[in-house]
């Protein structure tokens, strides 16, 4: 794969069209629908709890109407009767509210679990091209921050929305039954509140989208910089500090603008609701004085109006948080919409009984720009060791990418045992190779688990045999727990050369008929390299092997050495043949030999 330069330059963002809120909500609904019974239970609990809570103001009005003007005119029996009923109703409503909150936490946990699993599974099916053009930190930001934002919205906002809808509808019905005249006040204030909220929601969603993108860019830059921390310290970090400050400032500014604008929505709606409450109190008092309504009914209406306007105010805040969740969900779905690796061709065959005859004929390929390979032709017979050399950027690693079908050639053909690789399943083709790359990869786990990775049913003795062949067994046995020693953080606690030896042992353990070595011994000293070469020769016996090496002394015994220049094979032959020709390979070899002599 191509490497991305340091410096935190902009990586290719998710370039899907921006979806509307309805489309995003529909896709979120599909996740919720998997747990429809939990959702139905939540709706039932919310409906029951709110109906119980809505009975409170009505009962309060009845209690107030039991009070008559003058001393000793209070019907305490009636007052206590309705007060006890209010207490029971409110207690039951609080208990149901607690159960509802716990249920919604469980529902959101299930949805987020499924969403994260879908994202991770999708990442495993994406082509290598995607990871070459996207910052890993930005992808991880979607997997963590954006999904967490959706989780918070589902567990909190969804409950409040359910509660708000039921409370508003129920309060409206109760107010209508008490005094249809006072309802007319809300004919004016509600449309104003709705228009104001809608205006704010349209403005705030792009701000939240920019906030998510800014945090993703910041995470991508931080991930890239921490990966190259030693280099930054060696060369001076001032330029990267300034770039981090710039990205940090942009992310913080985007976060501030989104939060600052969304926080203004609540107070605006609250003002409108308080205005409606003042009008209700004024006109309710006038109706009472005119004898058109009882004092208890006025009190109940005021309480219902507060219940009616309160959720509208909360809904304005929910809208702001919902816009944040929609922006996060948009990034999640954009990632999920990224095109997966093209499926195998219809009727693709499994590669089996591999002999190891590999041929590339007239291959042309480019990473979207000028071709890296142009008319590349190379053949390897079963059991041959083919070395590919050339200047940096000549396309050596690109050849490996094409052999493994991490990328597909633009034109030309690549065959294994006479079978076009496009007609084979990718899985069976990749199983036919074992690889040792210059960039070592170890995961958090024991030494045994790292060596046995990729091959099922491996015994400890087989792992030890591979370690002995790679000359790493003594080092492993000297570790505190031997093969059970846990490697953390990619094996950073051991040297780069030791990590390289472990990956070599892992490749030796696989019984693959073909082998790819991409600068496999670049991180070990010369003496260790020579010992490994002997083990490698035993590993290569009977296997077709492709070797990419900059140190030409390591490939002198290769059966075929292909010199790659300007996207094609400039020279091809054994070491002795190429040295006799006195061409580019001869120049490269003598230059390295002279440099080694000077260093000596």
PDB file of C-alpha atoms in Angstrom, residues 422-554:
ATOM      1  CA  UNK A 422      -9.640 -12.524 -11.491  1.00  0.00           C
ATOM      2  CA  UNK A 423     -11.419 -15.868 -11.969  1.00  0.00           C
ATOM      3  CA  UNK A 424     -10.307 -17.091  -8.518  1.00  0.00           C
ATOM      4  CA  UNK A 425     -11.748 -16.273  -5.115  1.00  0.00           C
ATOM      5  CA  UNK A 426      -9.689 -13.693  -3.249  1.00  0.00           C
ATOM      6  CA  UNK A 427      -9.716 -15.740  -0.053  1.00  0.00           C
ATOM      7  CA  UNK A 428      -8.216 -18.845  -1.681  1.00  0.00           C
ATOM      8  CA  UNK A 429      -5.652 -16.746  -3.581  1.00  0.00           C
ATOM      9  CA  UNK A 430      -4.471 -14.974  -0.426  1.00  0.00           C
ATOM     10  CA  UNK A 431      -4.320 -18.245   1.499  1.00  0.00           C
ATOM     11  CA  UNK A 432      -1.836 -19.461  -1.087  1.00  0.00           C
ATOM     12  CA  UNK A 433       0.669 -16.804   0.055  1.00  0.00           C
ATOM     13  CA  UNK A 434       2.405 -16.153   3.329  1.00  0.00           C
ATOM     14  CA  UNK A 435       3.832 -12.658   3.777  1.00  0.00           C
ATOM     15  CA  UNK A 436       6.537 -10.922   5.758  1.00  0.00           C
ATOM     16  CA  UNK A 437       6.422  -7.146   5.348  1.00  0.00           C
ATOM     17  CA  UNK A 438       8.854  -4.403   6.259  1.00  0.00           C
ATOM     18  CA  UNK A 439       6.216  -2.860   8.542  1.00  0.00           C
ATOM     19  CA  UNK A 440       5.827  -5.428  11.294  1.00  0.00           C
ATOM     20  CA  UNK A 441       2.377  -6.008  12.755  1.00  0.00           C
ATOM     21  CA  UNK A 442       1.818  -7.642  16.131  1.00  0.00           C
ATOM     22  CA  UNK A 443      -1.396  -7.451  18.129  1.00  0.00           C
ATOM     23  CA  UNK A 444      -2.007  -7.337  21.879  1.00  0.00           C
ATOM     24  CA  UNK A 445      -1.762 -10.967  22.919  1.00  0.00           C
ATOM     25  CA  UNK A 446       0.721 -13.651  23.895  1.00  0.00           C
ATOM     26  CA  UNK A 447       3.774 -14.506  21.831  1.00  0.00           C
ATOM     27  CA  UNK A 448       2.169 -17.862  21.065  1.00  0.00           C
ATOM     28  CA  UNK A 449      -1.045 -16.215  19.814  1.00  0.00           C
ATOM     29  CA  UNK A 450       0.922 -13.849  17.581  1.00  0.00           C
ATOM     30  CA  UNK A 451       2.959 -16.653  16.036  1.00  0.00           C
ATOM     31  CA  UNK A 452      -0.029 -18.980  15.605  1.00  0.00           C
ATOM     32  CA  UNK A 453      -2.122 -16.222  14.015  1.00  0.00           C
ATOM     33  CA  UNK A 454      -3.486 -17.289  10.629  1.00  0.00           C
ATOM     34  CA  UNK A 455      -3.293 -21.041  11.136  1.00  0.00           C
ATOM     35  CA  UNK A 456      -5.805 -23.002  13.164  1.00  0.00           C
ATOM     36  CA  UNK A 457      -4.942 -25.933  15.393  1.00  0.00           C
ATOM     37  CA  UNK A 458      -1.258 -25.104  15.770  1.00  0.00           C
ATOM     38  CA  UNK A 459       0.513 -26.883  18.624  1.00  0.00           C
ATOM     39  CA  UNK A 460       3.057 -25.278  20.906  1.00  0.00           C
ATOM     40  CA  UNK A 461       5.747 -27.569  19.549  1.00  0.00           C
ATOM     41  CA  UNK A 462       5.060 -26.394  15.986  1.00  0.00           C
ATOM     42  CA  UNK A 463       5.308 -22.785  17.153  1.00  0.00           C
ATOM     43  CA  UNK A 464       8.610 -23.533  18.889  1.00  0.00           C
ATOM     44  CA  UNK A 465       9.959 -25.193  15.748  1.00  0.00           C
ATOM     45  CA  UNK A 466       9.120 -22.099  13.680  1.00  0.00           C
ATOM     46  CA  UNK A 467      10.748 -19.876  16.305  1.00  0.00           C
ATOM     47  CA  UNK A 468      13.915 -21.989  16.201  1.00  0.00           C
ATOM     48  CA  UNK A 469      14.007 -21.754  12.417  1.00  0.00           C
ATOM     49  CA  UNK A 470      13.724 -17.962  12.641  1.00  0.00           C
ATOM     50  CA  UNK A 471      16.487 -17.821  15.288  1.00  0.00           C
ATOM     51  CA  UNK A 472      14.133 -16.184  17.826  1.00  0.00           C
ATOM     52  CA  UNK A 473      13.528 -19.133  20.179  1.00  0.00           C
ATOM     53  CA  UNK A 474      16.204 -18.180  22.726  1.00  0.00           C
ATOM     54  CA  UNK A 475      14.854 -14.644  22.980  1.00  0.00           C
ATOM     55  CA  UNK A 476      11.292 -15.914  23.544  1.00  0.00           C
ATOM     56  CA  UNK A 477      12.327 -18.423  26.200  1.00  0.00           C
ATOM     57  CA  UNK A 478      14.198 -15.636  28.037  1.00  0.00           C
ATOM     58  CA  UNK A 479      10.981 -13.606  28.360  1.00  0.00           C
ATOM     59  CA  UNK A 480       9.255 -13.626  31.788  1.00  0.00           C
ATOM     60  CA  UNK A 481       6.490 -16.052  30.736  1.00  0.00           C
ATOM     61  CA  UNK A 482       8.143 -17.440  27.630  1.00  0.00           C
ATOM     62  CA  UNK A 483       5.597 -18.099  24.891  1.00  0.00           C
ATOM     63  CA  UNK A 484       2.822 -16.937  27.247  1.00  0.00           C
ATOM     64  CA  UNK A 485       4.345 -13.455  27.585  1.00  0.00           C
ATOM     65  CA  UNK A 486       1.780 -10.832  26.597  1.00  0.00           C
ATOM     66  CA  UNK A 487       2.858  -8.319  23.951  1.00  0.00           C
ATOM     67  CA  UNK A 488       1.105  -4.966  24.243  1.00  0.00           C
ATOM     68  CA  UNK A 489       0.821  -1.906  22.044  1.00  0.00           C
ATOM     69  CA  UNK A 490       1.995  -3.666  18.904  1.00  0.00           C
ATOM     70  CA  UNK A 491       5.040  -5.185  20.632  1.00  0.00           C
ATOM     71  CA  UNK A 492       6.671  -1.834  21.316  1.00  0.00           C
ATOM     72  CA  UNK A 493       8.301  -3.284  24.436  1.00  0.00           C
ATOM     73  CA  UNK A 494      10.693  -5.307  22.244  1.00  0.00           C
ATOM     74  CA  UNK A 495      13.089  -4.138  19.569  1.00  0.00           C
ATOM     75  CA  UNK A 496      12.078  -3.638  15.950  1.00  0.00           C
ATOM     76  CA  UNK A 497      14.420  -6.421  14.878  1.00  0.00           C
ATOM     77  CA  UNK A 498      12.829  -8.845  17.346  1.00  0.00           C
ATOM     78  CA  UNK A 499       9.386  -7.915  16.081  1.00  0.00           C
ATOM     79  CA  UNK A 500      10.619  -8.623  12.552  1.00  0.00           C
ATOM     80  CA  UNK A 501      11.903 -12.050  13.610  1.00  0.00           C
ATOM     81  CA  UNK A 502       8.540 -12.875  15.172  1.00  0.00           C
ATOM     82  CA  UNK A 503       6.709 -12.062  11.944  1.00  0.00           C
ATOM     83  CA  UNK A 504       9.209 -14.201  10.029  1.00  0.00           C
ATOM     84  CA  UNK A 505       8.531 -17.106  12.399  1.00  0.00           C
ATOM     85  CA  UNK A 506       4.793 -16.558  11.860  1.00  0.00           C
ATOM     86  CA  UNK A 507       5.280 -16.855   8.090  1.00  0.00           C
ATOM     87  CA  UNK A 508       7.388 -19.997   8.534  1.00  0.00           C
ATOM     88  CA  UNK A 509       4.545 -21.601  10.463  1.00  0.00           C
ATOM     89  CA  UNK A 510       2.138 -21.245   7.532  1.00  0.00           C
ATOM     90  CA  UNK A 511       2.274 -24.049   5.004  1.00  0.00           C
ATOM     91  CA  UNK A 512       1.608 -21.790   2.016  1.00  0.00           C
ATOM     92  CA  UNK A 513       2.966 -22.785  -1.405  1.00  0.00           C
ATOM     93  CA  UNK A 514       4.042 -19.200  -2.189  1.00  0.00           C
ATOM     94  CA  UNK A 515       5.934 -16.660  -0.134  1.00  0.00           C
ATOM     95  CA  UNK A 516       6.254 -12.861  -0.283  1.00  0.00           C
ATOM     96  CA  UNK A 517       9.126 -11.112   1.499  1.00  0.00           C
ATOM     97  CA  UNK A 518       8.966  -7.331   1.354  1.00  0.00           C
ATOM     98  CA  UNK A 519      12.198  -6.056   2.948  1.00  0.00           C
ATOM     99  CA  UNK A 520      11.727  -8.858   5.465  1.00  0.00           C
ATOM    100  CA  UNK A 521      15.175  -8.559   7.023  1.00  0.00           C
ATOM    101  CA  UNK A 522      15.579  -4.784   6.869  1.00  0.00           C
ATOM    102  CA  UNK A 523      15.310  -4.369  10.647  1.00  0.00           C
ATOM    103  CA  UNK A 524      17.914  -6.910  11.749  1.00  0.00           C
ATOM    104  CA  UNK A 525      21.668  -6.618  11.923  1.00  0.00           C
ATOM    105  CA  UNK A 526      23.911  -8.157   9.261  1.00  0.00           C
ATOM    106  CA  UNK A 527      24.982 -11.116  11.390  1.00  0.00           C
ATOM    107  CA  UNK A 528      21.405 -12.009  12.317  1.00  0.00           C
ATOM    108  CA  UNK A 529      20.368 -11.452   8.724  1.00  0.00           C
ATOM    109  CA  UNK A 530      22.842 -14.062   7.536  1.00  0.00           C
ATOM    110  CA  UNK A 531      21.535 -16.605  10.043  1.00  0.00           C
ATOM    111  CA  UNK A 532      17.987 -15.877   8.915  1.00  0.00           C
ATOM    112  CA  UNK A 533      18.968 -16.299   5.284  1.00  0.00           C
ATOM    113  CA  UNK A 534      19.888 -19.912   5.959  1.00  0.00           C
ATOM    114  CA  UNK A 535      16.501 -20.485   7.604  1.00  0.00           C
ATOM    115  CA  UNK A 536      14.798 -18.647   4.761  1.00  0.00           C
ATOM    116  CA  UNK A 537      16.443 -20.905   2.209  1.00  0.00           C
ATOM    117  CA  UNK A 538      14.973 -23.930   3.978  1.00  0.00           C
ATOM    118  CA  UNK A 539      11.592 -22.185   4.078  1.00  0.00           C
ATOM    119  CA  UNK A 540      11.786 -21.348   0.370  1.00  0.00           C
ATOM    120  CA  UNK A 541      12.490 -24.933  -0.713  1.00  0.00           C
ATOM    121  CA  UNK A 542       9.704 -26.071  -2.989  1.00  0.00           C
ATOM    122  CA  UNK A 543       7.936 -22.690  -2.761  1.00  0.00           C
ATOM    123  CA  UNK A 544       7.628 -19.867  -5.237  1.00  0.00           C
ATOM    124  CA  UNK A 545       9.077 -16.835  -3.500  1.00  0.00           C
ATOM    125  CA  UNK A 546       8.893 -13.143  -4.355  1.00  0.00           C
ATOM    126  CA  UNK A 547      11.517 -11.061  -2.585  1.00  0.00           C
ATOM    127  CA  UNK A 548      11.708  -7.276  -2.512  1.00  0.00           C
ATOM    128  CA  UNK A 549      15.039  -6.046  -1.181  1.00  0.00           C
ATOM    129  CA  UNK A 550      17.088  -2.877  -1.229  1.00  0.00           C
ATOM    130  CA  UNK A 551      20.205  -4.625   0.066  1.00  0.00           C
ATOM    131  CA  UNK A 552      21.233  -6.493  -3.050  1.00  0.00           C
ATOM    132  CA  UNK A 553      23.646  -8.724  -1.148  1.00  0.00           C
ATOM    133  CA  UNK A 554      20.635 -10.582   0.286  1.00  0.00           C
TER     134      UNK A 554
END
